[in-house]
Amino acid sequence: MPAGPQLPAAVSRRNRTRLTWWAVALPTAAFAVFLLLLTFLLTASPASADGPSDAGASGGGAVAQVMRFAWFAMEYLAP
C-alpha cells in the first residue's frame, strides 16, 4: 500500500450536520425586528426628536416611543 495521501471516507447520512428550524428562524426574526426599528427611526420626522415638543398627548419623539415600547414588552414578557 502506498504511503501517499488517502481519500476521505464517505460521510454517512446520519453523521451530517443540519441546522434546526430555530437556528434559522431566530436570526431571521431578529434581523426583521432590527430592520423594522431602523425604518421606524429613520422615517421619523426631525421635528419629533426627543426634547421639548408640541407632541402633547402622543408622548414625545420617536426614540421615547421606542423606549416605552421596549419597557412595555419587557414587563409584558416577564414571568
Coordinates of C-alpha atoms in Angstrom, one line a residue:
M1 CA 0.0 0.0 0.0
P2 CA 1.5 3.4 -1.0
A3 CA 2.3 5.9 1.7
G4 CA 0.6 8.8 -0.2
P5 CA -2.4 10.7 0.9
Q6 CA -5.6 8.8 1.5
L7 CA -9.0 9.8 0.1
P8 CA -11.5 10.7 2.9
A9 CA -14.1 8.1 3.8
A10 CA -17.6 8.8 2.7
V11 CA -19.7 10.6 5.3
S12 CA -22.7 8.7 6.3
R13 CA -26.1 10.4 6.1
R14 CA -26.8 10.3 9.8
N15 CA -23.5 11.9 10.6
R16 CA -24.2 15.0 8.6
T17 CA -25.0 18.2 10.5
R18 CA -28.2 20.0 9.7
L19 CA -29.4 23.3 11.1
T20 CA -32.6 23.0 13.1
W21 CA -35.5 25.3 12.3
W22 CA -34.8 27.7 15.2
A23 CA -31.2 28.2 14.2
V24 CA -32.5 29.8 11.1
A25 CA -35.8 31.3 12.4
L26 CA -34.3 33.2 15.4
P27 CA -31.6 35.2 13.5
T28 CA -34.1 35.9 10.7
A29 CA -36.7 37.2 13.2
A30 CA -34.1 39.3 14.9
F31 CA -32.9 40.8 11.6
A32 CA -36.5 41.6 10.7
V33 CA -37.1 43.4 14.0
F34 CA -33.9 45.3 13.6
L35 CA -35.0 46.4 10.1
L36 CA -38.4 47.4 11.4
L37 CA -36.9 49.6 14.2
L38 CA -34.3 51.1 11.9
T39 CA -37.0 52.0 9.4
F40 CA -39.2 53.5 12.1
L41 CA -36.3 55.6 13.5
L42 CA -35.1 56.8 10.0
T43 CA -38.5 57.8 8.8
A44 CA -39.5 59.7 11.9
S45 CA -39.6 63.4 11.3
P46 CA -36.8 65.5 12.8
A47 CA -39.4 67.7 14.4
S48 CA -40.4 64.7 16.6
A49 CA -37.0 64.3 18.1
D50 CA -36.7 63.9 21.8
G51 CA -36.9 67.0 23.8
P52 CA -39.4 69.8 24.2
S53 CA -42.1 69.4 21.6
D54 CA -45.7 70.1 20.9
A55 CA -46.5 66.4 20.8
G56 CA -49.0 66.8 23.6
A57 CA -50.8 63.5 24.4
S58 CA -48.7 61.5 21.9
G59 CA -45.8 61.5 24.4
G60 CA -42.7 62.7 22.7
G61 CA -40.4 61.8 20.0
A62 CA -39.6 58.6 18.2
V63 CA -36.8 57.4 20.5
A64 CA -39.0 57.9 23.5
Q65 CA -41.8 55.9 21.9
V66 CA -39.4 53.0 21.1
M67 CA -38.1 53.0 24.6
R68 CA -41.6 53.0 26.1
F69 CA -42.5 50.1 23.8
A70 CA -39.3 48.2 24.8
W71 CA -40.2 48.7 28.5
F72 CA -43.8 47.6 27.9
A73 CA -42.6 44.5 26.1
M74 CA -40.1 43.6 28.9
E75 CA -42.8 44.0 31.5
Y76 CA -45.4 42.0 29.5
L77 CA -43.0 39.1 28.8
A78 CA -41.6 39.0 32.4
P79 CA -42.7 35.9 34.4

